[in-house]
Amino acid sequence: MAADSFHFVHSTDASVPKTPRVRLLIRKQAMSRAAAARRLRGKNGKQVLRQCHYPEKVSPKADNLESPSPPLGKSPGELEETLGPPQATNEAPQSTTEAPESLIEAPKFSNAAESPEREMAVIAVPASLPSTGYESMRIRYDFDLLDLSALTTFHVGRITAQALSRQPARLKDILRCRQWSFFSYLPSRYGYSACLDDAARCVTARVRDWLSLPAEGSRPSNGSILSLYTKALKSLQAALNNPDRRVEPDVLCATEILGIYELLDTSKEQAWVQHVAGATSLLKLRGPERYRTEFEKALFLSQVGPIFTEALLNNYPCFLEEDSWQTVFRAVIRENTQASTAFADHSEIVVSLWMCIVSVPSLFKETQDAICNTAPEDVDTSAIQAVLLHLYQLRKRLVQWRQRYEILLLQDSTRIHYTEEAKFDKRYESLGVCLTNLIILNRLIVALDPLMEPLIEDETQCLASQILHLEKEASIANPRSGLFMALKMVVALATLATEREWRLDARLDGESISEDDRSTGSFRPVTKWVFERWCILKGRKVVE
């Protein structure tokens, strides 16, 4: 029988033929087309992508293959603004360093005569495009800065830094809790600004080092990280010294990124405070008219919490209450009906809360100045009445906000309980902010008008107890929420600890007010030391 002749194989039943020679013929015929294709390509068909060994030299034809470029006239950052940021996800990002285990399929040529020439170019091209600058940094440090987006929220402050200092392992609670933030735009902007690139590398290295710490404590940054930090500061200073560059959004972004470095450097709390002051000055220097793009709005939003907190603790007004900055707040709102973003930082319900409470620091300052820095006989009673009126109005707005909050929870049964779908929203933190500021407003009202103590102090103590319960519930539902409740807990505990003296002092003041005092509107506030003790317990500055 000729070797190249064709044979029919016939089986009388449905079973596999038992004769080895017949089975060999079947396999040979079945694989004939695949074998011919492999011979044509010069490949054995068994090499997987992760096992590829690319040639050291690329053929001239492969050199001419270029990667896609952004549209003319647009930088990658501008293109990002046009297309929008990558969508935040609750899932861990897929690493691009590990390719799928699929066979490499070379193109099939319709014309065999041209296949050798085309094959040379195709073989020399890597199976994946080269990594971007940001991707290279992510691979080098084995960490993605987008996982730190939760640290750009309203609820981060010096109390957060103290909590992380006591328990460094809690940083892991906020990783992978990705949200919309300026970090969403970082991959497309990386590689176009030295100060931004240096800040990103510095913080990435610091977080990588932080995550390697033992759970029981922290250690200072090592020499290589300090070198990166020094370089980042020099790059930032050079940008700030340039009048044309200091107002660029990348410079503000670099400043805010380095603020996270200071937040994680728990040995120098004052450094973080000073850095926030610098970022606040830069944000204010740019003016409200410069926050037009989504990237710039995200930069603005991430500084609102630190600006408010530092103003509240250091006894100065918050400039964000001005009408021009309130306009920026309104522009930031990005409504989304999904349960997972119902209480996101950029949602209407959350932004409206912060638009309301940024007036609290100025009211606190006016109250404290009247009680601690002015003799009672020198106080302008008409000014005090104006402050009281503003306090009552603001308190009413917060009560109304809480009612809206409760209605929003009841609109969807899945939002009544903390579910996996809503794992990444800020419902606990937002309610905590509302309750905390209601406590502050109640105490300021009683401080200026002790006669209101019987009506208000009971509610104040109830609000403080609610915060304690909320913190426990948040810590169980989501450790990240528990961490961001730290500042609210400080105010609640200070209020509970000072209940006795506030009740006693306010009642004594109320009893000592005569009919003439009531008719003339004389100013009789709570005792100075009672007010100052409450301020000190919650970390507020009381001495100018």
Short mmCIF file of C-alpha atoms in Angstrom, two decimals, residues 11 24 27 64 86 107 126 128 144 156 183 249 282 294 314-315 348 354 393 414 419 467 476 481 488 510 518:
data_model
loop_
_atom_site.label_atom_id
_atom_site.label_comp_id
_atom_site.label_asym_id
_atom_site.label_seq_id
_atom_site.Cartn_x
_atom_site.Cartn_y
_atom_site.Cartn_z
CA SER A 11 -16.16 0.83 12.23
CA LEU A 24 -3.04 5.99 14.53
CA ARG A 27 -5.26 10.71 14.75
CA ASN A 64 7.96 51.12 12.05
CA PRO A 86 -11.83 55.50 34.57
CA PRO A 107 -1.93 35.55 11.45
CA PRO A 126 5.87 41.93 21.65
CA SER A 128 1.54 43.37 24.60
CA ASP A 144 -1.57 51.20 42.79
CA VAL A 156 -9.60 62.66 56.90
CA PHE A 183 -6.43 59.82 41.78
CA PRO A 249 -3.79 71.80 38.73
CA LEU A 282 -2.63 77.26 47.19
CA GLU A 294 -13.61 67.30 36.74
CA ASN A 314 -7.74 76.58 65.33
CA ASN A 315 -10.48 79.15 65.88
CA GLU A 348 -26.08 66.07 46.31
CA TRP A 354 -20.86 70.42 53.77
CA GLN A 393 -31.13 78.91 61.49
CA THR A 414 -31.57 47.71 50.39
CA THR A 419 -25.35 45.70 52.32
CA ILE A 467 -22.49 58.94 67.77
CA ILE A 476 -18.67 46.26 62.36
CA SER A 481 -16.18 53.93 58.27
CA LYS A 488 -16.82 62.63 65.62
CA GLY A 510 -30.16 81.17 84.43
CA ARG A 518 -34.21 89.78 80.71
#
